[in-house]
Amino acid sequence: MTVPARTVPADIGVLAVIVVRDGELPAGADETVAEAGGAALVLGSGSREAAGLLDAASRVWLLERSSVAPGALAAALAPIVADVPIVLLPASPDGRDLAPRLAVVLGRALVAGAVRCAPEEVELTRLDDHLSVRVAVDTPLVVTLRPGFRGAPEQVTLAEVTALTAPEDTPGHDAESIEVLQPEPSTVDLGEARRILGGGAGLVAAGADGAAVMRLLAQVAEALAASAGATRVVTDAGWMSYDRQIGTTGVAVNPELYLAFGISGAAQHVGGLGAPEHVVSVNTDPSCPMTLMAELGIVADAPAVLAELAERLGVTEAPSAQAEAPAASGIASGASHAG
Ligand SMILES: Cc1cc2nc3c(=O)[nH]c(=O)nc-3n(C[C@H](O)[C@H](O)[C@H](O)COP(=O)(O)OP(=O)(O)OC[C@H]3O[C@@H](n4cnc5c(N)ncnc54)[C@H](O)[C@@H]3O)c2cc1C
């Protein structure tokens, strides 16, 4: 039963605050709720519908609002969460907008871009995620959590939903959303990508230019409104940059569709794959783990299948390493290795 209330109870140590628009969850919402132990305050438009999409929530508070202007949201939220020691937001666009404003209104420090958050310790990374920094928590904080690090949570039973009320906003200066632009699939953070084409060692034939093959994979991905990812064999060879590596030592992803080209499906790779709704594996080995977990296994030469796809999609030639902007595409340039 929904009971109107004005604050969350004092026994909540970490509370996930999820800003939603039109009933849609932002990237990293479920991971954030799981990290908060299941306690979630969902606010924005379509808050009840969005809360229903959370797998990890066991206790939910709803604050329905037509506008998610961050200044007014911070002012409305502050009295509600004032007694919660750690307020945790996903580092989504709305989460990143709200978190610093909320920290100022609450008079707390902000720890931005964490990868783990426990009541007594927050973990950050530095040096391209090669260095882990653990910060002891001894004062109330606002923390943002980077999507894609924690991985998809287990489904829990939602036990309690409470509707919150907040006083009317007082008019004042605030940020205003004019338009929401969807990210380019080719440059979006891999952790947020809905469709991914993954390249493995089997996509690079002996003697082929691995970097050029991966650029072609990225172009085909772009033509399919998807992102390109890779295995560690590919990133270690310098054919694709490390931010595109999927796996336990790479990015944790959770796409709807994963199309794997020449990927064996090693535990360290699929450990970062989340739970894609659809997996397609192109591999010459019908019994490799990637094909066994696939909904559709295509037993064929992966470079030939990619070339055929490229032709059918009108992707005729991979640009040269010089013509490519590696920072924008995430695809390494200049390396040439035998497969
Ligand atoms: C501590 C540690 C951490 C690791 N972290 C990660 C990680 O984060 N991410 C990651 O990906 N790996 C990671 N690895 C490496 C992982 O164990 C595997 O070695 C790697 O994932 C294998 O990559 P692959 O599938 O591209 O290559 P391979 O295992 O060599 O597989 C190549 C596949 O291509 C197929 N093939 C060959 N020729 C063709 C062809 N012509 N057409 C179609 N298919 C073909 C083969 O049948 C095979 O299935 C880690 C390893 C360790 C030890």
Short mmCIF file of C-alpha atoms and ligand atoms in Angstrom, two decimals:
data_model
loop_
_atom_site.label_atom_id
_atom_site.label_comp_id
_atom_site.label_asym_id
_atom_site.label_seq_id
_atom_site.Cartn_x
_atom_site.Cartn_y
_atom_site.Cartn_z
CA MET A 1 0.00 0.00 0.00
CA THR A 2 1.26 3.53 -0.83
CA VAL A 3 1.56 5.80 2.20
CA PRO A 4 2.28 9.55 1.75
CA ALA A 5 5.43 10.54 3.68
CA ARG A 6 7.91 13.39 3.76
CA THR A 7 11.26 11.73 4.51
CA VAL A 8 12.99 8.37 4.23
CA PRO A 9 13.47 6.59 7.58
CA ALA A 10 16.61 7.04 9.66
CA ASP A 11 17.70 3.39 9.38
CA ILE A 12 18.80 3.83 5.75
CA GLY A 13 22.61 3.95 5.60
CA VAL A 14 23.03 4.27 1.82
CA LEU A 15 20.19 5.52 -0.39
CA ALA A 16 20.21 5.38 -4.19
CA VAL A 17 18.66 8.48 -5.72
CA ILE A 18 17.55 7.83 -9.29
CA VAL A 19 16.34 10.69 -11.49
CA VAL A 20 14.00 9.40 -14.20
CA ARG A 21 12.33 10.93 -17.24
CA ASP A 22 9.10 9.64 -18.79
CA GLY A 23 9.29 6.38 -16.84
CA GLU A 24 12.77 5.49 -18.15
CA LEU A 25 15.70 4.57 -15.95
CA PRO A 26 19.10 6.18 -16.62
CA ALA A 27 22.21 4.10 -17.30
CA GLY A 28 23.59 2.56 -14.12
CA ALA A 29 20.32 2.85 -12.17
CA ASP A 30 20.08 -0.80 -11.16
CA GLU A 31 23.79 -1.02 -10.27
CA THR A 32 23.40 2.04 -8.04
CA VAL A 33 20.38 0.57 -6.28
CA ALA A 34 22.21 -2.74 -5.78
CA GLU A 35 25.21 -0.88 -4.35
CA ALA A 36 22.84 0.89 -1.93
CA GLY A 37 21.58 -2.48 -0.71
CA GLY A 38 18.19 -2.16 -2.42
CA ALA A 39 17.04 1.20 -0.99
CA ALA A 40 16.02 3.57 -3.78
CA LEU A 41 14.37 6.96 -4.07
CA VAL A 42 13.04 7.31 -7.61
CA LEU A 43 12.09 10.85 -8.61
CA GLY A 44 11.02 12.58 -11.78
CA SER A 45 8.34 11.92 -14.36
CA GLY A 46 6.91 8.39 -14.48
CA SER A 47 8.63 7.49 -11.19
CA ARG A 48 6.33 4.56 -10.40
CA GLU A 49 6.70 3.03 -13.86
CA ALA A 50 10.51 3.46 -13.74
CA ALA A 51 10.72 1.95 -10.25
CA GLY A 52 8.95 -1.12 -11.60
CA LEU A 53 11.89 -1.65 -13.97
CA LEU A 54 14.43 -1.91 -11.14
CA ASP A 55 15.64 -5.45 -10.45
CA ALA A 56 17.70 -4.60 -7.38
CA ALA A 57 15.18 -2.51 -5.40
CA SER A 58 13.70 -3.92 -2.21
CA ARG A 59 12.53 -0.63 -0.65
CA VAL A 60 11.41 2.21 -2.89
CA TRP A 61 10.35 5.80 -2.24
CA LEU A 62 8.67 7.71 -5.07
CA LEU A 63 8.69 11.45 -5.66
CA GLU A 64 6.71 12.26 -8.78
CA ARG A 65 7.70 15.53 -10.46
CA SER A 66 7.10 16.83 -13.94
CA SER A 67 10.37 18.78 -14.04
CA VAL A 68 13.83 17.46 -13.17
CA ALA A 69 15.53 20.88 -13.17
CA PRO A 70 18.47 20.10 -10.86
CA GLY A 71 18.40 23.21 -8.65
CA ALA A 72 14.75 22.79 -7.67
CA LEU A 73 15.25 19.04 -7.37
CA ALA A 74 18.15 19.49 -4.95
CA ALA A 75 16.10 21.90 -2.82
CA ALA A 76 13.14 19.51 -2.71
CA LEU A 77 15.30 16.48 -2.02
CA ALA A 78 17.56 17.89 0.69
CA PRO A 79 15.07 17.70 3.61
CA ILE A 80 14.00 14.22 2.51
CA VAL A 81 17.51 12.73 2.57
CA ALA A 82 19.09 14.95 5.24
CA ASP A 83 19.44 12.08 7.72
CA VAL A 84 20.83 9.53 5.24
CA PRO A 85 24.62 9.20 5.67
CA ILE A 86 25.38 8.35 2.02
CA VAL A 87 23.28 9.54 -0.90
CA LEU A 88 24.34 7.61 -3.99
CA LEU A 89 23.44 8.65 -7.55
CA PRO A 90 24.33 7.02 -10.85
CA ALA A 91 26.85 9.11 -12.79
CA SER A 92 24.25 9.53 -15.55
CA PRO A 93 23.67 13.00 -17.06
CA ASP A 94 20.85 13.84 -14.61
CA GLY A 95 22.72 12.21 -11.70
CA ARG A 96 25.83 14.26 -12.44
CA ASP A 97 23.74 17.44 -12.67
CA LEU A 98 21.93 16.85 -9.40
CA ALA A 99 24.75 15.48 -7.21
CA PRO A 100 26.89 18.64 -6.80
CA ARG A 101 23.84 20.82 -6.20
CA LEU A 102 22.52 18.38 -3.62
CA ALA A 103 25.92 18.28 -1.91
CA VAL A 104 25.93 22.07 -1.64
CA VAL A 105 22.38 22.26 -0.24
CA LEU A 106 23.16 19.49 2.26
CA GLY A 107 26.55 21.02 3.16
CA ARG A 108 28.39 17.77 2.34
CA ALA A 109 31.37 16.71 0.30
CA LEU A 110 30.79 15.13 -3.11
CA VAL A 111 32.77 12.06 -4.17
CA ALA A 112 32.29 11.86 -7.94
CA GLY A 113 32.76 8.85 -10.20
CA ALA A 114 33.15 6.08 -7.62
CA VAL A 115 33.25 2.43 -8.68
CA ARG A 116 32.17 0.98 -5.30
CA CYS A 117 30.38 2.49 -2.36
CA ALA A 118 30.00 0.88 1.07
CA PRO A 119 28.82 2.65 4.25
CA GLU A 120 32.41 2.86 5.53
CA GLU A 121 34.45 3.11 2.33
CA VAL A 122 34.19 4.54 -1.20
CA GLU A 123 36.43 3.26 -4.00
CA LEU A 124 37.62 5.40 -6.91
CA THR A 125 40.03 4.63 -9.72
CA ARG A 126 42.82 6.69 -11.23
CA LEU A 127 45.37 6.32 -14.08
CA ASP A 128 42.86 4.89 -16.58
CA ASP A 129 41.45 2.56 -13.92
CA HIS A 130 44.86 0.96 -13.22
CA LEU A 131 45.01 2.42 -9.70
CA SER A 132 42.35 1.84 -7.06
CA VAL A 133 41.90 4.56 -4.41
CA ARG A 134 39.92 3.71 -1.28
CA VAL A 135 38.49 6.61 0.71
CA ALA A 136 37.41 5.99 4.32
CA VAL A 137 33.99 7.48 5.03
CA ASP A 138 33.63 9.32 8.33
CA THR A 139 31.21 12.11 7.37
CA PRO A 140 27.92 12.20 5.41
CA LEU A 141 28.56 12.23 1.65
CA VAL A 142 26.98 12.54 -1.75
CA VAL A 143 28.54 10.00 -4.12
CA THR A 144 28.11 9.30 -7.84
CA LEU A 145 28.70 5.76 -9.15
CA ARG A 146 30.09 5.11 -12.64
CA PRO A 147 27.82 2.83 -14.71
CA GLY A 148 29.27 -0.42 -15.98
CA PHE A 149 31.66 -1.29 -13.15
CA ARG A 150 29.52 -3.20 -10.74
CA GLY A 151 27.71 -5.32 -13.32
CA ALA A 152 24.08 -6.38 -13.57
CA PRO A 153 22.52 -7.12 -10.17
CA GLU A 154 20.45 -10.12 -9.14
CA GLN A 155 16.68 -9.67 -9.07
CA VAL A 156 15.28 -9.15 -5.57
CA THR A 157 11.71 -8.95 -4.30
CA LEU A 158 10.30 -5.47 -4.00
CA ALA A 159 8.82 -5.38 -0.50
CA GLU A 160 7.80 -1.79 0.08
CA VAL A 161 6.81 1.25 -2.02
CA THR A 162 6.19 4.61 -0.32
CA ALA A 163 5.00 7.76 -2.07
CA LEU A 164 6.70 10.94 -0.82
CA THR A 165 5.39 14.47 -0.94
CA ALA A 166 7.50 17.62 -1.19
CA PRO A 167 6.56 21.29 -0.86
CA GLU A 168 5.94 23.27 -4.05
CA ASP A 169 9.04 24.66 -5.75
CA THR A 170 9.86 28.29 -5.20
CA PRO A 171 10.55 29.97 -8.57
CA GLY A 172 14.20 30.90 -9.19
CA HIS A 173 17.09 30.48 -11.59
CA ASP A 174 17.71 26.88 -12.61
CA ALA A 175 19.15 24.81 -15.43
CA GLU A 176 16.61 24.00 -18.11
CA SER A 177 16.59 21.02 -20.50
CA ILE A 178 15.92 22.19 -24.03
CA GLU A 179 16.34 18.86 -25.79
CA VAL A 180 17.64 15.40 -24.90
CA LEU A 181 20.06 14.15 -27.56
CA GLN A 182 20.75 10.42 -27.73
CA PRO A 183 24.49 9.55 -27.74
CA GLU A 184 26.19 8.29 -30.90
CA PRO A 185 26.42 4.48 -30.56
CA SER A 186 30.00 4.56 -31.87
CA THR A 187 31.24 6.92 -29.16
CA VAL A 188 28.92 6.11 -26.25
CA ASP A 189 30.53 4.58 -23.15
CA LEU A 190 30.52 0.84 -23.78
CA GLY A 191 28.84 0.27 -20.41
CA GLU A 192 25.79 2.18 -21.68
CA ALA A 193 25.61 0.62 -25.18
CA ARG A 194 22.40 -1.25 -26.04
CA ARG A 195 23.91 -3.14 -29.02
CA ILE A 196 27.53 -4.26 -29.24
CA LEU A 197 29.54 -5.95 -31.97
CA GLY A 198 32.51 -7.68 -30.32
CA GLY A 199 35.74 -8.56 -32.12
CA GLY A 200 38.00 -11.41 -31.01
CA ALA A 201 41.21 -13.06 -32.16
CA GLY A 202 39.29 -15.16 -34.72
CA LEU A 203 38.27 -12.02 -36.60
CA VAL A 204 41.87 -11.26 -37.57
CA ALA A 205 43.25 -13.70 -40.12
CA ALA A 206 46.97 -14.49 -40.09
CA GLY A 207 48.86 -11.63 -41.71
CA ALA A 208 45.86 -9.23 -41.68
CA ASP A 209 46.05 -5.69 -40.31
CA GLY A 210 44.21 -6.15 -37.00
CA ALA A 211 43.64 -2.43 -36.44
CA ALA A 212 42.06 -2.08 -39.90
CA VAL A 213 39.83 -5.10 -39.21
CA MET A 214 38.65 -3.51 -35.97
CA ARG A 215 37.99 -0.19 -37.74
CA LEU A 216 35.81 -2.09 -40.20
CA LEU A 217 34.02 -3.75 -37.26
CA ALA A 218 33.41 -0.28 -35.77
CA GLN A 219 32.03 1.00 -39.09
CA VAL A 220 29.70 -1.97 -39.45
CA ALA A 221 28.64 -1.44 -35.83
CA GLU A 222 27.91 2.21 -36.57
CA ALA A 223 25.81 1.24 -39.60
CA LEU A 224 23.77 -0.99 -37.27
CA ALA A 225 23.46 1.74 -34.60
CA ALA A 226 25.69 -0.38 -32.37
CA SER A 227 29.00 0.06 -30.54
CA ALA A 228 32.21 -1.89 -31.07
CA GLY A 229 33.89 -3.87 -28.28
CA ALA A 230 36.66 -6.45 -28.12
CA THR A 231 38.39 -9.17 -26.16
CA ARG A 232 41.62 -8.71 -24.28
CA VAL A 233 43.57 -10.48 -27.02
CA VAL A 234 42.51 -7.67 -29.35
CA THR A 235 43.26 -4.81 -26.95
CA ASP A 236 46.58 -6.33 -25.85
CA ALA A 237 47.57 -6.47 -29.53
CA GLY A 238 46.79 -2.75 -29.83
CA TRP A 239 44.05 -3.28 -32.40
CA MET A 240 41.44 -1.53 -30.26
CA SER A 241 41.82 0.76 -27.24
CA TYR A 242 41.43 -0.61 -23.71
CA ASP A 243 38.25 1.35 -23.02
CA ARG A 244 36.58 -1.01 -25.53
CA GLN A 245 37.69 -4.22 -23.77
CA ILE A 246 34.78 -6.20 -22.36
CA GLY A 247 35.43 -8.44 -19.38
CA THR A 248 36.51 -8.79 -15.81
CA THR A 249 39.53 -6.54 -16.35
CA GLY A 250 37.72 -4.35 -18.88
CA VAL A 251 34.30 -2.75 -19.05
CA ALA A 252 31.22 -4.47 -17.65
CA VAL A 253 28.46 -4.16 -20.23
CA ASN A 254 24.84 -5.20 -20.35
CA PRO A 255 23.57 -4.79 -23.91
CA GLU A 256 20.32 -6.03 -25.39
CA LEU A 257 22.24 -7.54 -28.34
CA TYR A 258 25.78 -8.92 -28.39
CA LEU A 259 27.16 -10.02 -31.75
CA ALA A 260 30.49 -11.83 -31.20
CA PHE A 261 32.92 -12.28 -34.11
CA GLY A 262 35.64 -14.87 -33.56
CA ILE A 263 35.35 -14.80 -29.77
CA SER A 264 35.87 -18.03 -27.80
CA GLY A 265 33.83 -16.89 -24.79
CA ALA A 266 36.47 -17.21 -22.06
CA ALA A 267 35.18 -16.75 -18.50
CA GLN A 268 37.08 -13.46 -18.14
CA HIS A 269 35.29 -12.11 -21.23
CA VAL A 270 31.73 -13.27 -20.57
CA GLY A 271 32.16 -12.27 -16.91
CA GLY A 272 31.77 -8.67 -18.09
CA LEU A 273 28.96 -9.30 -20.51
CA GLY A 274 25.99 -8.92 -18.17
CA ALA A 275 22.85 -10.70 -19.34
CA PRO A 276 22.22 -9.74 -22.97
CA GLU A 277 18.74 -10.57 -24.23
CA HIS A 278 20.19 -11.78 -27.56
CA VAL A 279 23.64 -13.25 -28.28
CA VAL A 280 24.85 -14.12 -31.78
CA SER A 281 28.20 -15.87 -32.19
CA VAL A 282 30.13 -16.13 -35.45
CA ASN A 283 32.78 -18.79 -34.94
CA THR A 284 34.31 -21.72 -36.82
CA ASP A 285 34.07 -23.80 -33.64
CA PRO A 286 30.42 -24.81 -32.99
CA SER A 287 31.24 -26.00 -29.47
CA CYS A 288 33.12 -22.95 -28.14
CA PRO A 289 31.51 -21.37 -25.02
CA MET A 290 30.47 -18.20 -26.90
CA THR A 291 28.47 -20.20 -29.45
CA LEU A 292 27.04 -22.46 -26.75
CA MET A 293 25.63 -19.46 -24.88
CA ALA A 294 24.35 -17.84 -28.11
CA GLU A 295 20.76 -17.71 -29.25
CA LEU A 296 22.07 -17.92 -32.82
CA GLY A 297 25.38 -19.61 -33.66
CA ILE A 298 26.78 -18.94 -37.12
CA VAL A 299 29.50 -21.50 -37.87
CA ALA A 300 31.50 -19.59 -40.45
CA ASP A 301 34.64 -17.59 -41.10
CA ALA A 302 34.22 -14.39 -39.07
CA PRO A 303 36.24 -12.08 -41.39
CA ALA A 304 34.16 -13.29 -44.34
CA VAL A 305 30.86 -12.71 -42.48
CA LEU A 306 32.00 -9.21 -41.45
CA ALA A 307 33.05 -8.41 -45.03
CA GLU A 308 29.68 -9.61 -46.33
CA LEU A 309 27.82 -7.55 -43.71
CA ALA A 310 29.92 -4.51 -44.59
CA GLU A 311 29.11 -4.88 -48.26
CA ARG A 312 25.39 -5.30 -47.65
CA LEU A 313 25.35 -2.25 -45.39
CA GLY A 314 27.31 -0.18 -47.90
CA VAL A 315 30.40 0.01 -45.68
CA THR A 316 32.97 -0.47 -48.38
CA GLU A 317 36.33 0.43 -46.96
CA ALA A 318 37.85 1.06 -43.55
CA PRO A 319 39.42 4.53 -43.30
CA SER A 320 43.17 4.69 -42.84
CA ALA A 321 44.66 5.04 -39.38
CA GLN A 322 45.51 8.68 -40.16
CA ALA A 323 41.96 9.52 -41.25
CA GLU A 324 40.46 7.99 -38.10
CA ALA A 325 40.09 10.07 -34.93
CA PRO A 326 40.98 7.44 -32.31
CA ALA A 327 39.83 9.42 -29.30
CA ALA A 328 36.37 9.87 -30.79
CA SER A 329 35.87 6.30 -31.93
CA GLY A 330 37.71 4.40 -29.21
CA ILE A 331 39.45 2.36 -31.90
CA ALA A 332 43.23 2.14 -31.73
CA SER A 333 45.11 3.28 -34.77
CA GLY A 334 48.45 2.59 -36.32
CA ALA A 335 49.06 -0.92 -34.98
CA SER A 336 49.55 -3.74 -37.45
CA HIS A 337 49.97 -7.28 -36.19
CA ALA A 338 49.79 -10.76 -37.54
CA GLY A 339 46.75 -12.65 -36.20
C1 LIG B 1 43.58 -12.24 -15.16
C2 LIG B 1 42.99 -12.27 -16.53
C3 LIG B 1 42.06 -11.31 -16.87
C4 LIG B 1 41.48 -11.32 -18.15
N1 LIG B 1 40.57 -10.34 -18.46
C5 LIG B 1 39.97 -10.40 -19.66
C6 LIG B 1 38.97 -9.44 -20.03
O1 LIG B 1 38.64 -8.52 -19.27
N2 LIG B 1 38.39 -9.54 -21.24
C7 LIG B 1 38.72 -10.53 -22.14
O2 LIG B 1 38.14 -10.56 -23.23
N3 LIG B 1 39.66 -11.43 -21.82
C8 LIG B 1 40.31 -11.39 -20.63
N4 LIG B 1 41.27 -12.29 -20.35
C9 LIG B 1 41.70 -13.18 -21.42
C10 LIG B 1 40.76 -14.36 -21.59
O3 LIG B 1 41.13 -15.37 -20.68
C11 LIG B 1 40.86 -14.92 -23.02
O4 LIG B 1 42.20 -15.22 -23.32
C12 LIG B 1 40.34 -13.95 -24.09
O5 LIG B 1 39.07 -13.46 -23.75
C13 LIG B 1 40.23 -14.69 -25.41
O6 LIG B 1 39.97 -13.79 -26.42
P1 LIG B 1 39.45 -14.28 -27.83
O7 LIG B 1 38.16 -14.96 -27.66
O8 LIG B 1 39.53 -13.10 -28.74
O9 LIG B 1 40.60 -15.29 -28.32
P2 LIG B 1 40.67 -16.86 -28.34
O10 LIG B 1 40.36 -17.44 -27.02
O11 LIG B 1 41.97 -17.18 -28.97
O12 LIG B 1 39.48 -17.30 -29.30
C14 LIG B 1 39.45 -17.09 -30.66
C15 LIG B 1 38.17 -17.70 -31.20
O13 LIG B 1 38.08 -17.42 -32.56
C16 LIG B 1 37.62 -18.59 -33.24
N5 LIG B 1 38.12 -18.51 -34.60
C17 LIG B 1 39.37 -18.73 -35.07
N6 LIG B 1 39.43 -18.48 -36.38
C18 LIG B 1 38.17 -18.10 -36.74
C19 LIG B 1 37.60 -17.69 -37.96
N7 LIG B 1 38.30 -17.62 -39.09
N8 LIG B 1 36.28 -17.37 -37.96
C20 LIG B 1 35.53 -17.44 -36.83
N9 LIG B 1 36.02 -17.81 -35.66
C21 LIG B 1 37.35 -18.14 -35.61
C22 LIG B 1 38.20 -19.75 -32.45
O14 LIG B 1 37.42 -20.91 -32.67
C23 LIG B 1 38.07 -19.21 -31.02
O15 LIG B 1 36.82 -19.56 -30.47
C24 LIG B 1 41.85 -12.30 -19.09
C25 LIG B 1 42.77 -13.28 -18.72
C26 LIG B 1 43.33 -13.27 -17.47
C27 LIG B 1 44.32 -14.33 -17.11
#
